[in-house]
Coordinates of C-alpha atoms in Angstrom, one line a residue:
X1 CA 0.0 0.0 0.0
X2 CA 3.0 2.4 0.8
X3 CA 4.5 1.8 -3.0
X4 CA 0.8 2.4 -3.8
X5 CA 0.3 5.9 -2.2
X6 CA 4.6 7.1 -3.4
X7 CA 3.3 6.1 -7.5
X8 CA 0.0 8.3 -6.9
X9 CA 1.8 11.2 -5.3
X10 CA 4.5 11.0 -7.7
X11 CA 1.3 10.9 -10.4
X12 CA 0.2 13.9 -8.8
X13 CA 3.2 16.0 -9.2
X14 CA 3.6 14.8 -12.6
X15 CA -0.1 15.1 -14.1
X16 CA -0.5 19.2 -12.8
X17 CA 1.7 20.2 -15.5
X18 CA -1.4 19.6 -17.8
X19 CA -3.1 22.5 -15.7
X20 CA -0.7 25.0 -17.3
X21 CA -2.3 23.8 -20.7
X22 CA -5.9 25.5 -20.0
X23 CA -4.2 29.1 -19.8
X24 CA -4.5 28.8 -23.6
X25 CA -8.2 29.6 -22.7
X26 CA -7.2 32.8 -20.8
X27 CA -7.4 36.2 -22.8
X28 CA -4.1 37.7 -23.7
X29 CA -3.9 40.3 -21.8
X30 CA -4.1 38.7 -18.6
X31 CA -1.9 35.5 -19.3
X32 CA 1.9 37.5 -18.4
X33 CA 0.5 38.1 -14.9
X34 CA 0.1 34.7 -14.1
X35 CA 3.1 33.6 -15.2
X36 CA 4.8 36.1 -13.7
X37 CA 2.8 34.8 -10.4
X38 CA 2.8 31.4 -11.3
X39 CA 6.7 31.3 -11.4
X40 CA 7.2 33.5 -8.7
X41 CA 5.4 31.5 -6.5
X42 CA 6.6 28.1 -7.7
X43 CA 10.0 29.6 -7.3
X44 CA 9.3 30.7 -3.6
X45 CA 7.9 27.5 -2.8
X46 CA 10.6 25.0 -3.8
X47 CA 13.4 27.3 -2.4
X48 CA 11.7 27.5 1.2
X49 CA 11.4 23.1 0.8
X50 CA 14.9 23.1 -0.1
X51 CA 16.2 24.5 3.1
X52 CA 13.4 24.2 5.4
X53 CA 12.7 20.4 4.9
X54 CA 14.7 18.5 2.4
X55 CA 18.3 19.5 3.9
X56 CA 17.2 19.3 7.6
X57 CA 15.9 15.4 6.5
X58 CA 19.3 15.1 5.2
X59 CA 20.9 16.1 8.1
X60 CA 19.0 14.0 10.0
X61 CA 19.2 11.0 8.4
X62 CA 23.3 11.0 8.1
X63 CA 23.3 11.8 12.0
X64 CA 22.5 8.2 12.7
X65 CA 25.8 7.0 11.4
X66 CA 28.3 9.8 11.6
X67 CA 29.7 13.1 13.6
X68 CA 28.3 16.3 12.9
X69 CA 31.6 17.8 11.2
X70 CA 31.1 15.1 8.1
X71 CA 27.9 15.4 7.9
X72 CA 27.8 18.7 7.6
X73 CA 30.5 18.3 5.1
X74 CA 28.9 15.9 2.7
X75 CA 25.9 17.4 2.9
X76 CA 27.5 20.4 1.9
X77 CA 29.1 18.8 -1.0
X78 CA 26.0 16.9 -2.4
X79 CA 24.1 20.1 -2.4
X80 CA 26.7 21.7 -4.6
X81 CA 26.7 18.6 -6.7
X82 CA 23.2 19.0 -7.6
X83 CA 23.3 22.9 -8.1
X84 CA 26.2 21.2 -11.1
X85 CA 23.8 19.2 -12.5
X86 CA 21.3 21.3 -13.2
X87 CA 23.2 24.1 -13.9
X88 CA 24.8 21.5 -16.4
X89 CA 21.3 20.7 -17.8
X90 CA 20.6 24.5 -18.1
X91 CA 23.3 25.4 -20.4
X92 CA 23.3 21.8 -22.6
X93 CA 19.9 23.3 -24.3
X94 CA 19.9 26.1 -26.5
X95 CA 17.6 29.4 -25.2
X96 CA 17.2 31.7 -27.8
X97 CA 15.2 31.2 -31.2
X98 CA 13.9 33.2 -33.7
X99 CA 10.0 34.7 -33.0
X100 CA 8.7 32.7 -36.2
X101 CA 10.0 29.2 -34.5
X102 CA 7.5 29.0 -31.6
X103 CA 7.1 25.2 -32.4
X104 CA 10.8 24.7 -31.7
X105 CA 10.9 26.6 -28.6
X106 CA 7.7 24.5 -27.4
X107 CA 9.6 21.1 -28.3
X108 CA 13.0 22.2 -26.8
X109 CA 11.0 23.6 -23.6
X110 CA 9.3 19.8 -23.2
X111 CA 12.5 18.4 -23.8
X112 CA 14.3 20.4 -21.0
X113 CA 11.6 19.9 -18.6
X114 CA 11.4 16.1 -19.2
X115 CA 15.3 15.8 -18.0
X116 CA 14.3 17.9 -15.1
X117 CA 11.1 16.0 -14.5
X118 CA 12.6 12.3 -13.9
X119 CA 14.9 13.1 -11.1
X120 CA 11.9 15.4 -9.3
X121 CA 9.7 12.0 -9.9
X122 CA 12.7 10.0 -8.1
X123 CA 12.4 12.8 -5.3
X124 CA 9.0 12.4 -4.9
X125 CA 8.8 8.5 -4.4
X126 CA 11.7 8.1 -2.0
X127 CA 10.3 10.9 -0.2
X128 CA 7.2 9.8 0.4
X129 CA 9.0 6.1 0.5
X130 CA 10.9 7.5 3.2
X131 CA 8.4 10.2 4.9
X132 CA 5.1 10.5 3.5
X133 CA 4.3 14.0 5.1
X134 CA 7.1 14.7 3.1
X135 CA 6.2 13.2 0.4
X136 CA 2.9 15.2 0.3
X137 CA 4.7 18.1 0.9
X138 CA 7.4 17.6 -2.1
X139 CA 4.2 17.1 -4.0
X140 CA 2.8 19.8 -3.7
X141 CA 5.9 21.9 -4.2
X142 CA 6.5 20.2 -7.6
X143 CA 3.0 20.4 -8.6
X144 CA 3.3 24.3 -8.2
X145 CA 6.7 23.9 -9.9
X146 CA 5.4 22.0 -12.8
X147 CA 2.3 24.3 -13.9
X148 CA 4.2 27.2 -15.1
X149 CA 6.4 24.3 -16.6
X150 CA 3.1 23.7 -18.7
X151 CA 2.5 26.8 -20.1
X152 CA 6.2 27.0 -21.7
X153 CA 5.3 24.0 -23.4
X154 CA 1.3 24.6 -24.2
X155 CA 1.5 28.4 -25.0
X156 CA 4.3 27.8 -27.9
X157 CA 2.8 24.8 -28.9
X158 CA -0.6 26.1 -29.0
X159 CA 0.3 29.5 -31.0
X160 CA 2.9 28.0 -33.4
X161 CA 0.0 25.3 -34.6
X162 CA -3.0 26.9 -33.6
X163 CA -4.1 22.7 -32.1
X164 CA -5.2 22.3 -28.7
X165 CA -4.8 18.7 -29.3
X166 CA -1.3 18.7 -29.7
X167 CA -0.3 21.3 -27.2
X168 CA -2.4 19.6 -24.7
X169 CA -0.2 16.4 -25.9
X170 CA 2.9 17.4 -25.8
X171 CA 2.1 18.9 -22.4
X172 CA 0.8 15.5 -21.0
X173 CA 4.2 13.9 -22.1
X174 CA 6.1 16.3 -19.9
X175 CA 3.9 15.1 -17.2
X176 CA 3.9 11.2 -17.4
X177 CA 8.0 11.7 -17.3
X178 CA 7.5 12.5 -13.2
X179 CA 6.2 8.9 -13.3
X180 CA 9.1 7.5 -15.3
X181 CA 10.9 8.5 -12.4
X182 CA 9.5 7.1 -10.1
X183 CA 9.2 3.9 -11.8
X184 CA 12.9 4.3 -12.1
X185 CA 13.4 4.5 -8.5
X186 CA 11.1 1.9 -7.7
X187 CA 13.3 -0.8 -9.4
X188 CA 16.4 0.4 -9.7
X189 CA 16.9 2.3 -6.5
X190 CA 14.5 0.8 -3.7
X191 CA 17.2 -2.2 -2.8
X192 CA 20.0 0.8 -1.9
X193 CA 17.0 2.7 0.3
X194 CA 19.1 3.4 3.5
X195 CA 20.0 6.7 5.5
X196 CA 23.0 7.3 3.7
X197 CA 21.4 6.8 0.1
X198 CA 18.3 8.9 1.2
X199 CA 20.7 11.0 3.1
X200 CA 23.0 12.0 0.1
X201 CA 19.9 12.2 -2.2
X202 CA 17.9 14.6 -0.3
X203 CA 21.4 17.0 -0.4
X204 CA 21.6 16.4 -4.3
X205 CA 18.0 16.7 -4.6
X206 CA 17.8 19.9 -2.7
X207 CA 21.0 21.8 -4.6
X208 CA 18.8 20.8 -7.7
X209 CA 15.6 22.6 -6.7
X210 CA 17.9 25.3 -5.2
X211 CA 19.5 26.1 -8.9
X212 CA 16.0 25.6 -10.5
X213 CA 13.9 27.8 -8.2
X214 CA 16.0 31.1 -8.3
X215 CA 18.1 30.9 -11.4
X216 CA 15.2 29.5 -13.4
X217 CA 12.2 30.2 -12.2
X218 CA 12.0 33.4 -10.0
X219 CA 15.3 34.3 -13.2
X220 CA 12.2 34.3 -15.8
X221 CA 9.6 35.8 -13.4
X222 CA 11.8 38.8 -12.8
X223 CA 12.3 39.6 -16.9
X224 CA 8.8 40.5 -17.2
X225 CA 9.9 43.6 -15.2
X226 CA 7.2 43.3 -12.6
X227 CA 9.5 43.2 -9.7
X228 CA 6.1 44.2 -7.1
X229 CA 4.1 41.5 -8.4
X230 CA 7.1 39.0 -8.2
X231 CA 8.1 39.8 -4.7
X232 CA 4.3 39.7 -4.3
X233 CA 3.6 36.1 -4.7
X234 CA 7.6 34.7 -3.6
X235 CA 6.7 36.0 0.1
X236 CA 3.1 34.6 -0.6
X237 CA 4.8 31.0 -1.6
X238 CA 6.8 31.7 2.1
X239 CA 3.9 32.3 4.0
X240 CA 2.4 29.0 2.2
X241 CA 5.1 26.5 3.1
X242 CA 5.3 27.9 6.8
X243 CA 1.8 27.3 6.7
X244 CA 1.8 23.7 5.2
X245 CA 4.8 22.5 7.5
X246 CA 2.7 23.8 10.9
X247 CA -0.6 21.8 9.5
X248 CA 1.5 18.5 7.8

């Protein structure tokens, strides 16, 4: 029942990307100040889990085998490890195309968000594996996360081919990748489960969010120049984890 409840979290995180699809339905004029929210929020969000719950589990699970001077130290390491990776991932795909290529940008957008989609859906099953009030709250971060990661891919999509269908497709792709990952830690990565594994992934895992949330997300909510809106919904995104953590 436990692997049962990790796949449907991990599901969870995975299948809200498709929510960023139905902003396609939203007039024009309103659709940057979402975003702008949408990413600031996200952003806010996954920052505050990185250092509010994912390193203190780290710490805490590495405790139970070693002094506080190397754990602090690999900790430290991992976390720098996975701020590499994904700053790795970042500058492997190309970022600027020409306006009359929106179907390319769309594509290269799902692509990018795939990679970075499999490792979150590894996140979210050992950490529900491990803690499922973690787990739920991991979800929920990611979910938040992965909207706004929706409407890079359906808003291209959708204006380059003028086809719900397919940006709604290639939006659901995106998606099911969370779930590849956690398939992938499910029977690849479940016999290696211990307080160091978990340990050194929740350091890697958080250094990953870390990179993603400010240098990505709250990076791109910041270009659209609405710098009260922005700070707006980050402190919002604060107030919501403190909130979560107090109630989960």
């Amino acid at each position: 029942m436990n692997f049962f409840i990790c796949f449907l979290l991990t599901f969870l995180a995975g299948i809200s990307t498709v929510l960023g699809f139905f902003i396609i339905f939203i007039n024009k004029t309103k659709q940057n100040k979402i975003i702008i929210s949408a990413l600031a929020f996200s952003s806010s969000v996954m920052f505050f889990i990185s250092f509010l719950d994912l390193l203190p589990e780290s710490y805490e699970l590495l405790i139970k085998d070693f002094n506080i001077v190397y754990v602090i130290l690999t900790i430290m390491f991992f976390f720098v490890i996975g701020v590499n990776i994904s700053m790795f991932i970042d500058k492997s795909l190309p970022e600027k195309y020409d306006d009359n290529k929106l179907f390319k940008i769309g594509l290269i957008s799902m692509i990018a968000i795939i990679i970075h989609n499999i490792p979150e859906g590894m996140a979210t099953f050992i950490s529900s594996y491990q803690d499922i009030n973690l787990g739920i709250l991991l979800t929920f971060s990611i979910a938040l996360h992965n909207i706004p990661e929706g409407i890079s891919i359906a808003l291209p999509m959708y204006y380059s081919t003028n086809k719900k269908n397919k940006a709604f497709f290639y939006t659901l792709i995106s998606g099911f990748s969370e779930v590849l990952g956690g398939i992938i830690a499910y029977f690849f990565l479940r016999p290696f489960i211990n307080n160091i594994t978990l340990g050194v992934l929740f350091a890697i895992i958080a250094g990953i969010m870390f990179q993603i949330s400010i240098f990505s997300i709250l990076k791109t909510s910041l270009s659209y120049k609405n710098y009260k809106l922005t700070l707006k919904y980050f402190f919002l995104g604060l107030i919501i984890v403190i909130i979560t953590r107090i109630i989960i």
